[in-house]
Amino acid sequence: EREREREMATVPVQVTGVVTRRREHGKKLLFFDLHVESDLTLHSLTSVGILASERERVQNIIPVLDGEERQTFQCVHSLKVYPKDSSMTLERFKGLTKLVMPRAIVKVRGTFAKTKTNETSLFAQELVVVRVQPDPSAIARILCHTARSAETTTTTQGDGDRTKGEGSRELGKEGETEEEEKSSSSLFDAKYCIRALGAGHHLASSQDVSTSGGRAGDSPASDFVHELQMLMDQHPSQFRKECTSIARQLQGLPCNHSRLKPRRISPEELSLLEGTRSRKLQEKYEVNLQDRDASLEQAGGGVFGLLERMIENIPMRDAEEKRRREKYLREKKFPQILWMMEQVDGIIKTIAGKRCNGAKEERGEKHVKDPIRIIDIGAGRGDLALALALHFKDAEFVVIDVNESSLEQGKALARKLKIHNIQFKLQDVKCINLFERDFDLFIGLHACGGLTDAILEQALAQRSPGSFLVCTCCFGKNKNLRPERFDAAFNSNVAADYENSICKLADCCTYDISYKAMHTLNAGRLDVVKGLLESEQRKMDLTLRAFPKQWSPKNMVLSGIAQSLSTSV
């Protein structure tokens, strides 16, 4: 038995398998259970905007322990297997072990021996993450530990495929000193990362990827990795979608997946739309549905140039997904922008006419020439405001949002298109009173839930009420932004849980039901605005408008045109 154990401890074994369980023992020791198959399939990304990859297959020799094949066994990996003068630090070891999670696929090379508890285990001298755990958090984790374009890679260099133990001394080749290796903060290079993300062996073994100098950024693989890192930094929401797509493909599933499920709607909830309150509000504020197409020709070359820039800036590596996003911009979002532009044109003409008729007597000729000020609230990068600024060059535009990276994108687009009559402010909707001058028009395209109510509140809170044009959506969201005096639009004695029920109907997938609920809620909002104006003896033309539902099912727009001018100073 001792002879067999000695022989087992000297014969190196290399296997690739799926992690089923893991546990850490202190900071320098990792235990994990590995399940191996004689023929293991590795799922790859079907499309990453570079090449279409194929499924990989790995052949394993099943280890024989105690006279029988053992497909599942314990593995042990320790920081001590790395030489003291290697670049593997405690922090890097921790980063590596955090990737050895259930469902991750790893390659282990080592020898079998007994642990202190007398359990036969594979003691790993080399450990490679072949596929990360198919989970968005694991994808983000490996990207965080991968060298960026300006960094030098260290620990995973050499053959470009291994996190080395005893072989870590090789990392200093081709001009890199040990000091430079240890100063680098990255655990992986782009080639290692691209394989772990399943982009295909032909990419990871590309000669374009440096395996000696350690500089990333000169290959298709590193370009893909660095673009994902850019999304992680600058476009968090899009990065989450990309990670979800990659995680699904690593499981052999289609990259696109809709989680939207039909909501169960009870007869009691449907009855709210036929009640007296809903009928009265819908009759009081009828919807002016403008069911006609908006053409790009109406917008002129400048606005068309904005569309092309928006398409160029789609942050997507998946070619199919990029085509889908481009189709959405051309056929859905941009027609909405053009429709809003037409409505704004009418409002601006009305404002200009009122100035000519009444402002000369009150303020003098100079007031007539004051530029019309328009603010786009919660606009992200400000697609609507950018289009309007291109078309209405004599007006002044301000875009506010709480997402700084989105605002930076908007500024970049404005510079590229040479738009000079627009500003971008990192600011909350409740801080509009910090501006020295009032605004003539408040706009919002798909202002989610309580953001719509906050915009209406700010338009009314000025010294002289501003006009507004707000497309509403996602009625159950952002309740914390809703001013208290707009609660009346969402409350009723008809049902105990009226607000949640009516918002659920407005956000449901059945358009006819959603349309009636949106009509009721938006009419209630306009009724609140009317009551507030009457209490201050002010007037405003209040209407409900809607654009074609093929552009978006959330197609209802609140419109209010002030009867008195805003104060410009």
mmCIF file of C-alpha atoms in Angstrom, residues 51 56 131 158-161 189-196 198-211 219-222:
data_model
loop_
_atom_site.group_PDB
_atom_site.id
_atom_site.type_symbol
_atom_site.label_atom_id
_atom_site.label_comp_id
_atom_site.label_asym_id
_atom_site.label_seq_id
_atom_site.Cartn_x
_atom_site.Cartn_y
_atom_site.Cartn_z
ATOM 1 C CA LEU A 51 -15.149 34.997 -35.610
ATOM 2 C CA GLU A 56 -14.389 22.304 -28.269
ATOM 3 C CA ARG A 131 -14.387 28.291 -18.764
ATOM 4 C CA GLY A 158 4.468 31.851 -20.838
ATOM 5 C CA ASP A 159 2.369 29.475 -22.932
ATOM 6 C CA GLY A 160 -0.578 31.890 -22.655
ATOM 7 C CA ASP A 161 -2.723 29.115 -21.269
ATOM 8 C CA ASP A 189 -3.673 38.519 -20.070
ATOM 9 C CA ALA A 190 -6.261 38.965 -22.824
ATOM 10 C CA LYS A 191 -5.542 35.572 -24.366
ATOM 11 C CA TYR A 192 -6.216 33.726 -21.111
ATOM 12 C CA CYS A 193 -9.407 35.737 -20.560
ATOM 13 C CA ILE A 194 -10.756 35.181 -24.073
ATOM 14 C CA ARG A 195 -10.437 31.413 -23.688
ATOM 15 C CA ALA A 196 -12.056 31.445 -20.269
ATOM 16 C CA GLY A 198 -15.368 30.753 -24.498
ATOM 17 C CA ALA A 199 -14.370 32.768 -27.554
ATOM 18 C CA GLY A 200 -12.581 29.796 -29.124
ATOM 19 C CA HIS A 201 -9.126 28.245 -29.115
ATOM 20 C CA HIS A 202 -8.335 29.665 -32.554
ATOM 21 C CA LEU A 203 -8.572 33.182 -31.076
ATOM 22 C CA ALA A 204 -6.580 32.417 -27.940
ATOM 23 C CA SER A 205 -3.797 30.810 -29.937
ATOM 24 C CA SER A 206 -3.688 33.573 -32.525
ATOM 25 C CA GLN A 207 -0.174 34.689 -33.350
ATOM 26 C CA ASP A 208 -1.390 38.249 -33.067
ATOM 27 C CA VAL A 209 -1.522 37.866 -29.278
ATOM 28 C CA SER A 210 1.827 38.509 -27.677
ATOM 29 C CA THR A 211 3.023 35.578 -25.577
ATOM 30 C CA SER A 219 -5.143 41.383 -31.360
ATOM 31 C CA PRO A 220 -8.781 40.520 -32.047
ATOM 32 C CA ALA A 221 -8.882 38.733 -28.695
ATOM 33 C CA SER A 222 -7.571 41.681 -26.708
#
